């Protein structure tokens, strides 16, 4: 089995300290600050993929936010994310969290458990990988939850 390791970090100790202390602001504000002050520094490092810079991460967040707003989802919308484990899932969780309420789900749960999660969490939409044929899709269809399909870019 091929395992992928994903790290979303500041790569502490490898770069200059940001001018904004890490304990202040939101995740989105911190990423935006890094994109402005350290645009080419790695923001996401994962085996099997080229590092993603803070600039690229900020562009991804901007694109996800625009897509959510165009689809009618505000920052208070609850977006469930049921993507296979890996760097794309991690990026989706972060990008949605910077734009709306991010609800990561385990896509390996059985249909009944996912439906119970939908009943408890009441997501406005669920983000799935394009063409995904999973229990999360079936649960969303059965519960009338809007499905958003993501196409990995890298």
Coordinates of N, CA and C in Angstrom, one line a residue:
X1 N 0.8 -1.2 0.0 CA 0.0 0.0 0.0 C 0.9 1.2 0.0
X2 N 0.6 2.2 -0.9 CA 1.4 3.4 -1.0 C 0.8 4.5 -0.1
X3 N 1.6 4.8 1.0 CA 1.1 5.9 1.9 C 1.6 7.2 1.5
X4 N 0.8 8.2 1.6 CA 1.3 9.6 1.4 C 1.2 10.4 2.7
X5 N 2.3 11.1 2.9 CA 2.3 11.9 4.1 C 2.1 13.4 3.7
X6 N 1.2 14.0 4.4 CA 0.9 15.4 4.1 C 1.2 16.2 5.4
X7 N 1.8 17.3 5.1 CA 2.1 18.2 6.2 C 1.7 19.6 5.8
X8 N 0.9 20.2 6.6 CA 0.5 21.6 6.5 C 1.1 22.3 7.7
X9 N 2.1 23.0 7.4 CA 2.8 23.6 8.6 C 3.5 24.9 8.2
X10 N 4.1 25.5 9.1 CA 4.9 26.7 8.9 C 6.3 26.4 8.7
X11 N 6.6 25.1 8.7 CA 8.0 24.6 8.6 C 8.9 25.4 9.6
X12 N 8.4 25.3 10.9 CA 9.0 26.1 12.0 C 10.5 25.9 12.0
X13 N 11.1 27.0 12.2 CA 12.6 27.1 12.3 C 13.3 27.2 11.0
X14 N 12.6 27.0 9.9 CA 13.3 27.0 8.6 C 13.3 28.4 7.9
X15 N 12.4 29.2 8.3 CA 12.2 30.5 7.7 C 12.1 31.6 8.7
X16 N 12.1 32.9 8.2 CA 11.9 34.0 9.1 C 10.6 34.0 9.8
X17 N 10.5 34.5 11.0 CA 9.3 34.6 11.7 C 8.4 35.6 11.1
X18 N 7.1 35.4 11.0 CA 6.2 36.4 10.4 C 6.1 37.6 11.3
X19 N 5.7 38.7 10.7 CA 5.5 39.9 11.5 C 4.3 39.9 12.4
X20 N 3.3 39.0 12.0 CA 2.1 38.8 12.8 C 2.3 37.6 13.7
X21 N 2.2 37.7 15.0 CA 2.4 36.5 15.9 C 1.4 35.4 15.5
X22 N 1.8 34.2 15.5 CA 1.0 33.1 15.0 C -0.3 32.9 15.8
X23 N -0.4 33.4 17.0 CA -1.6 33.2 17.8 C -2.7 34.2 17.5
X24 N -2.4 35.2 16.7 CA -3.4 36.2 16.3 C -4.0 35.9 14.9
X25 N -5.3 36.2 14.8 CA -5.9 36.1 13.5 C -6.4 34.7 13.2
X26 N -7.1 34.6 12.1 CA -7.6 33.4 11.6 C -6.6 32.6 10.8
X27 N -6.9 31.4 10.5 CA -6.1 30.6 9.6 C -6.0 31.3 8.2
X28 N -7.1 31.8 7.7 CA -7.1 32.5 6.4 C -6.2 33.7 6.5
X29 N -6.2 34.5 7.6 CA -5.4 35.7 7.7 C -3.9 35.3 7.8
X30 N -3.6 34.2 8.5 CA -2.2 33.8 8.6 C -1.7 33.4 7.2
X31 N -2.5 32.6 6.4 CA -2.1 32.2 5.1 C -1.9 33.4 4.2
X32 N -2.9 34.3 4.3 CA -2.8 35.5 3.4 C -1.5 36.3 3.8
X33 N -1.2 36.4 5.1 CA 0.0 37.2 5.5 C 1.2 36.5 5.0
X34 N 1.3 35.2 5.1 CA 2.4 34.4 4.5 C 2.5 34.6 3.0
X35 N 1.4 34.6 2.3 CA 1.4 34.7 0.9 C 1.9 36.1 0.5
X36 N 1.7 37.1 1.3 CA 2.2 38.4 1.1 C 3.7 38.6 1.4
X37 N 4.1 38.0 2.5 CA 5.5 38.1 3.0 C 6.4 37.0 2.6
X38 N 5.9 35.9 2.3 CA 6.8 34.7 1.9 C 6.1 33.9 0.8
X39 N 5.8 34.6 -0.3 CA 4.9 33.9 -1.3 C 5.5 32.6 -1.9
X40 N 6.8 32.5 -2.0 CA 7.4 31.4 -2.6 C 7.8 30.3 -1.7
X41 N 7.6 30.5 -0.4 CA 8.0 29.5 0.6 C 6.9 28.4 0.6
X42 N 7.4 27.1 0.9 CA 6.4 26.0 0.9 C 5.4 26.2 2.0
X43 N 4.1 26.0 1.7 CA 3.0 26.0 2.6 C 2.6 24.5 2.9
X44 N 2.6 23.7 1.9 CA 2.2 22.3 2.0 C 3.2 21.5 1.3
X45 N 3.7 20.5 2.0 CA 4.7 19.5 1.5 C 4.1 18.1 1.7
X46 N 4.1 17.4 0.6 CA 3.5 16.1 0.6 C 4.3 15.1 -0.3
X47 N 4.4 13.9 0.1 CA 5.1 12.9 -0.7 C 4.3 12.7 -2.0
X48 N 5.0 12.6 -3.1 CA 4.3 12.4 -4.4 C 3.8 13.6 -5.1
X49 N 3.9 14.8 -4.5 CA 3.5 16.0 -5.1 C 4.5 17.1 -4.9
X50 N 4.6 18.0 -5.8 CA 5.5 19.2 -5.7 C 5.0 20.0 -4.5
X51 N 5.9 20.7 -3.8 CA 5.4 21.6 -2.7 C 4.5 22.7 -3.2
X52 N 3.5 23.0 -2.4 CA 2.6 24.1 -2.8 C 3.0 25.4 -2.0
X53 N 3.3 26.4 -2.7 CA 3.7 27.7 -2.0 C 2.6 28.4 -1.3
X54 N 2.9 29.3 -0.5 CA 1.9 30.1 0.2 C 1.1 30.9 -0.9
X55 N 1.7 31.4 -1.9 CA 1.0 32.1 -3.0 C 0.0 31.2 -3.7
X56 N 0.4 29.9 -4.0 CA -0.4 29.0 -4.6 C -1.6 28.6 -3.7
X57 N -1.3 28.4 -2.4 CA -2.3 28.1 -1.5 C -3.3 29.2 -1.4
X58 N -2.9 30.5 -1.4 CA -3.8 31.6 -1.3 C -4.7 31.7 -2.6
X59 N -4.1 31.3 -3.7 CA -4.9 31.3 -5.0 C -6.0 30.2 -4.9
X60 N -5.6 29.1 -4.4 CA -6.5 28.0 -4.2 C -7.7 28.4 -3.3
X61 N -7.4 29.0 -2.2 CA -8.4 29.5 -1.2 C -9.3 30.5 -1.9
X62 N -8.7 31.4 -2.6 CA -9.5 32.4 -3.4 C -10.4 31.8 -4.4
X63 N -10.0 30.8 -5.1 CA -10.8 30.1 -6.1 C -11.9 29.3 -5.4
X64 N -11.6 28.6 -4.3 CA -12.7 27.9 -3.6 C -13.7 28.8 -3.0
X65 N -13.2 29.9 -2.4 CA -14.2 30.9 -1.9 C -15.1 31.5 -3.0
X66 N -14.5 31.8 -4.2 CA -15.3 32.3 -5.3 C -16.3 31.3 -5.7
X67 N -15.9 30.0 -5.8 CA -16.8 29.0 -6.3 C -18.0 28.8 -5.3
X68 N -17.6 28.8 -4.0 CA -18.7 28.7 -3.0 C -19.7 29.9 -3.0
X69 N -19.1 31.1 -3.1 CA -20.0 32.3 -3.2 C -20.9 32.2 -4.4
X70 N -20.3 31.9 -5.6 CA -21.1 31.8 -6.8 C -22.2 30.8 -6.7
X71 N -21.9 29.7 -5.9 CA -22.9 28.7 -5.7 C -24.0 29.1 -4.7
X72 N -23.8 30.2 -4.0 CA -24.7 30.7 -3.0 C -24.4 30.4 -1.6
X73 N -23.2 29.9 -1.3 CA -22.8 29.6 0.0 C -22.0 30.7 0.7
X74 N -22.5 31.2 1.8 CA -21.9 32.3 2.6 C -20.8 31.7 3.5
X75 N -20.2 32.6 4.2 CA -19.1 32.1 5.2 C -19.7 31.3 6.3
X76 N -21.0 31.4 6.6 CA -21.6 30.6 7.6 C -22.2 29.3 7.1
X77 N -22.1 29.0 5.8 CA -22.6 27.8 5.3 C -21.7 26.6 5.8
X78 N -22.4 25.5 6.1 CA -21.7 24.3 6.6 C -21.5 23.4 5.5
X79 N -20.2 23.2 5.2 CA -19.8 22.4 4.0 C -19.0 21.1 4.5
X80 N -19.7 20.0 4.3 CA -19.0 18.7 4.7 C -18.0 18.3 3.6
X81 N -16.9 17.7 4.0 CA -15.9 17.3 3.0 C -15.7 15.8 3.2
X82 N -15.9 15.1 2.2 CA -15.8 13.6 2.3 C -14.9 13.2 1.1
X83 N -13.7 13.5 1.2 CA -12.7 13.1 0.2 C -11.7 12.1 0.7
X84 N -11.2 11.2 -0.2 CA -10.2 10.2 0.3 C -9.1 10.9 1.0
X85 N -8.5 10.2 2.0 CA -7.4 10.8 2.7 C -6.2 11.1 1.7
X86 N -5.5 12.2 2.0 CA -4.4 12.6 1.2 C -4.3 14.1 1.1
X87 N -3.4 14.5 0.3 CA -3.2 16.0 0.2 C -4.4 16.7 -0.4
X88 N -5.1 16.2 -1.3 CA -6.3 16.9 -1.8 C -7.3 17.1 -0.8
X89 N -7.5 16.1 0.1 CA -8.5 16.2 1.2 C -8.0 17.3 2.1
X90 N -6.8 17.3 2.5 CA -6.2 18.3 3.4 C -6.4 19.7 2.8
X91 N -6.1 19.9 1.6 CA -6.2 21.2 0.9 C -7.7 21.6 0.9
X92 N -8.6 20.7 0.6 CA -10.0 21.0 0.6 C -10.5 21.4 1.9
X93 N -10.1 20.8 3.0 CA -10.5 21.1 4.3 C -10.0 22.5 4.7
X94 N -8.8 22.8 4.4 CA -8.2 24.1 4.7 C -8.9 25.2 3.9
X95 N -9.0 25.0 2.6 CA -9.6 26.0 1.7 C -11.1 26.3 2.1
X96 N -11.8 25.3 2.4 CA -13.2 25.5 2.8 C -13.2 26.2 4.2
X97 N -12.4 25.8 5.1 CA -12.3 26.4 6.4 C -12.0 27.9 6.4
X98 N -11.3 28.3 5.3 CA -11.0 29.7 5.1 C -12.1 30.5 4.5
X99 N -13.2 29.8 4.1 CA -14.3 30.4 3.3 C -15.7 30.1 3.9
X100 N -15.8 29.1 4.7 CA -17.1 28.7 5.2 C -16.8 27.8 6.5
X101 N -17.8 27.1 7.0 CA -17.6 26.2 8.1 C -17.3 24.8 7.5
X102 N -16.1 24.4 7.8 CA -15.6 23.1 7.2 C -15.9 21.9 8.2
X103 N -16.6 20.9 7.6 CA -16.9 19.7 8.4 C -16.3 18.5 7.7
X104 N -15.1 18.1 8.2 CA -14.4 17.0 7.6 C -15.2 15.7 8.0
X105 N -15.4 14.8 7.1 CA -16.1 13.5 7.3 C -15.1 12.4 6.9
X106 N -15.3 11.3 7.5 CA -14.6 10.1 7.1 C -15.4 9.4 6.0
X107 N -14.8 9.5 4.8 CA -15.6 8.9 3.6 C -15.6 7.4 3.7
X108 N -14.9 6.8 4.6 CA -15.0 5.3 4.7 C -16.1 4.8 5.6
X109 N -16.8 5.7 6.3 CA -17.9 5.3 7.2 C -19.0 4.7 6.3
X110 N -19.7 3.7 6.9 CA -20.8 3.2 6.2 C -22.0 4.2 6.0
X111 N -22.8 3.9 5.1 CA -23.9 4.8 4.7 C -24.7 5.3 5.9
X112 N -25.1 4.3 6.8 CA -25.9 4.7 8.0 C -25.2 5.7 8.9
X113 N -23.9 5.5 9.1 CA -23.2 6.5 10.0 C -23.1 7.8 9.3
X114 N -22.9 7.9 8.0 CA -22.8 9.1 7.3 C -24.2 9.9 7.4
X115 N -25.2 9.1 7.2 CA -26.6 9.7 7.3 C -26.8 10.2 8.7
X116 N -26.4 9.5 9.7 CA -26.5 10.0 11.1 C -25.7 11.3 11.3
X117 N -24.5 11.3 10.7 CA -23.7 12.5 10.8 C -24.4 13.7 10.1
X118 N -25.0 13.5 8.9 CA -25.7 14.5 8.2 C -26.9 15.0 9.0
X119 N -27.6 14.1 9.7 CA -28.7 14.5 10.5 C -28.3 15.4 11.7
X120 N -27.1 15.0 12.3 CA -26.6 15.8 13.4 C -26.0 17.1 13.0
X121 N -25.2 17.1 12.0 CA -24.4 18.3 11.6 C -25.2 19.2 10.6
X122 N -26.2 18.7 9.9 CA -27.0 19.4 9.0 C -26.1 20.3 8.0
X123 N -25.3 19.6 7.2 CA -24.5 20.4 6.2 C -25.4 21.0 5.1
X124 N -24.9 22.2 4.6 CA -25.6 22.8 3.5 C -25.2 22.1 2.2
X125 N -24.0 21.6 2.2 CA -23.5 20.9 1.0 C -22.4 19.9 1.4
X126 N -22.1 19.0 0.5 CA -21.0 18.1 0.8 C -20.0 18.2 -0.4
X127 N -18.7 18.3 -0.2 CA -17.7 18.3 -1.2 C -17.2 16.9 -1.4
X128 N -17.2 16.5 -2.6 CA -16.7 15.1 -3.0 C -15.8 15.3 -4.2
X129 N -14.9 14.3 -4.4 CA -14.1 14.2 -5.5 C -15.0 14.0 -6.7
X130 N -14.7 14.6 -7.9 CA -15.5 14.5 -9.1 C -15.6 13.0 -9.4
X131 N -16.8 12.5 -9.7 CA -17.0 11.1 -10.1 C -17.0 10.2 -8.9
X132 N -16.9 10.6 -7.7 CA -16.8 9.8 -6.5 C -18.2 9.0 -6.4
X133 N -18.1 7.7 -6.3 CA -19.3 6.9 -6.1 C -19.2 6.3 -4.7
X134 N -19.5 7.1 -3.7 CA -19.3 6.6 -2.3 C -20.6 6.7 -1.6
X135 N -20.5 6.1 -0.3 CA -21.7 6.2 0.6 C -22.0 7.7 0.9
X136 N -21.0 8.5 0.9 CA -21.2 9.9 1.2 C -22.1 10.6 0.1
X137 N -21.8 10.2 -1.1 CA -22.7 10.7 -2.2 C -24.1 10.2 -2.0
X138 N -24.2 8.9 -1.8 CA -25.6 8.3 -1.6 C -26.3 8.9 -0.5
X139 N -25.6 9.2 0.7 CA -26.2 9.8 1.8 C -26.7 11.2 1.5
X140 N -25.9 12.0 0.7 CA -26.2 13.3 0.3 C -27.5 13.3 -0.6
X141 N -27.5 12.4 -1.5 CA -28.6 12.3 -2.4 C -29.9 11.9 -1.7
X142 N -29.8 11.0 -0.7 CA -31.0 10.6 0.0 C -31.5 11.7 1.0
X143 N -30.5 12.5 1.5 CA -30.9 13.5 2.5 C -31.2 14.9 1.8
X144 N -31.0 14.9 0.5 CA -31.2 16.2 -0.2 C -30.1 17.2 0.0
X145 N -28.9 16.8 0.3 CA -27.8 17.7 0.6 C -27.2 18.0 -0.8
X146 N -26.9 19.3 -1.0 CA -26.2 19.7 -2.3 C -24.9 19.1 -2.4
X147 N -24.6 18.6 -3.6 CA -23.3 17.9 -3.8 C -22.4 18.9 -4.6
X148 N -21.2 19.2 -4.1 CA -20.2 20.0 -4.9 C -19.1 19.0 -5.2
X149 N -18.7 19.0 -6.5 CA -17.7 18.1 -7.0 C -16.4 18.9 -7.2
X150 N -15.3 18.3 -6.7 CA -14.0 18.9 -6.8 C -13.2 18.1 -7.8
X151 N -12.4 18.8 -8.6 CA -11.5 18.2 -9.6 C -10.1 18.6 -9.1
X152 N -9.3 17.6 -8.6 CA -8.0 17.9 -8.2 C -7.2 18.6 -9.3
X153 N -6.4 19.6 -9.0 CA -5.7 20.4 -10.0 C -4.2 19.9 -10.1
X154 N -3.7 19.2 -9.1 CA -2.3 18.7 -9.2 C -2.3 17.2 -8.9

